[in-house]
Amino acid sequence: MEVVGPNTRGDPFVRGDEDSPYPTRHSEPYPLSKAQAERLLLEANGKPVRGGGRLVTLSLNPTGILG
């Protein structure tokens, strides 16, 4: 099992935010696909949608999620 995020070892994560770096290499397909999906989602933020609005996206990465 591989954890995706800036803190893959479970060390205390202090003063982290949305700009904290993520690993760029993944040894398993699941974390790689998860990172790619998050990148696509965040790139879509602010894109125009039908009716003149803008798409608003959000990526949550809560800690302590199992399963």
Coordinates of C-alpha atoms in Angstrom, one line a residue:
M1 CA 0.0 0.0 0.0
E2 CA 1.2 3.5 -0.8
V3 CA 0.1 6.7 0.6
V4 CA -0.2 9.7 -1.7
G5 CA 0.6 13.2 -0.3
P6 CA 3.3 15.3 1.1
N7 CA 3.7 13.1 4.2
T8 CA 4.0 9.5 3.1
R9 CA 5.7 8.3 6.3
G10 CA 3.1 9.6 8.8
D11 CA 5.4 12.1 10.4
P12 CA 3.7 15.1 12.1
F13 CA 2.7 17.5 9.4
V14 CA 3.1 21.1 10.6
R15 CA 2.3 24.2 8.6
G16 CA 1.3 22.3 5.5
D17 CA -1.2 23.8 3.0
E18 CA -2.4 23.4 -0.6
D19 CA 1.1 24.5 -1.9
S20 CA 3.0 21.7 0.0
P21 CA 4.8 19.5 -2.5
Y22 CA 3.6 16.1 -3.5
P23 CA 5.8 13.2 -4.5
T24 CA 6.4 13.0 -8.2
R25 CA 7.1 9.3 -8.4
H26 CA 4.8 6.5 -7.4
S27 CA 5.5 2.8 -7.2
E28 CA 1.9 1.7 -7.6
P29 CA -0.8 2.5 -10.2
Y30 CA -3.4 3.6 -7.7
P31 CA -1.6 6.6 -6.2
L32 CA -0.4 7.6 -9.7
S33 CA -4.0 7.6 -11.0
K34 CA -5.1 9.5 -7.9
A35 CA -2.4 12.2 -8.4
Q36 CA -3.3 12.5 -12.1
A37 CA -7.0 12.8 -11.4
E38 CA -6.4 15.5 -8.8
R39 CA -4.2 17.5 -11.2
L40 CA -6.9 17.3 -13.9
L41 CA -9.6 18.4 -11.4
L42 CA -7.6 21.4 -10.2
E43 CA -6.7 22.4 -13.8
A44 CA -10.4 22.5 -14.6
N45 CA -11.1 25.0 -11.9
G46 CA -12.3 28.3 -13.3
K47 CA -13.1 27.0 -16.8
P48 CA -16.1 28.6 -18.4
V49 CA -19.3 26.5 -18.4
R50 CA -22.6 26.9 -20.3
G51 CA -24.7 29.8 -19.2
G52 CA -21.7 32.1 -18.5
G53 CA -20.6 30.7 -15.2
R54 CA -17.3 29.2 -14.2
L55 CA -16.5 25.7 -12.9
V56 CA -15.4 25.6 -9.3
T57 CA -13.5 22.5 -8.2
L58 CA -12.1 21.4 -4.9
S59 CA -9.8 18.5 -3.9
L60 CA -10.0 17.3 -0.3
N61 CA -7.2 15.3 1.2
P62 CA -8.3 14.5 4.8
T63 CA -6.1 12.5 7.1
G64 CA -7.0 9.2 8.7
I65 CA -9.1 7.7 5.9
L66 CA -8.9 4.0 5.5
G67 CA -10.6 1.8 2.9

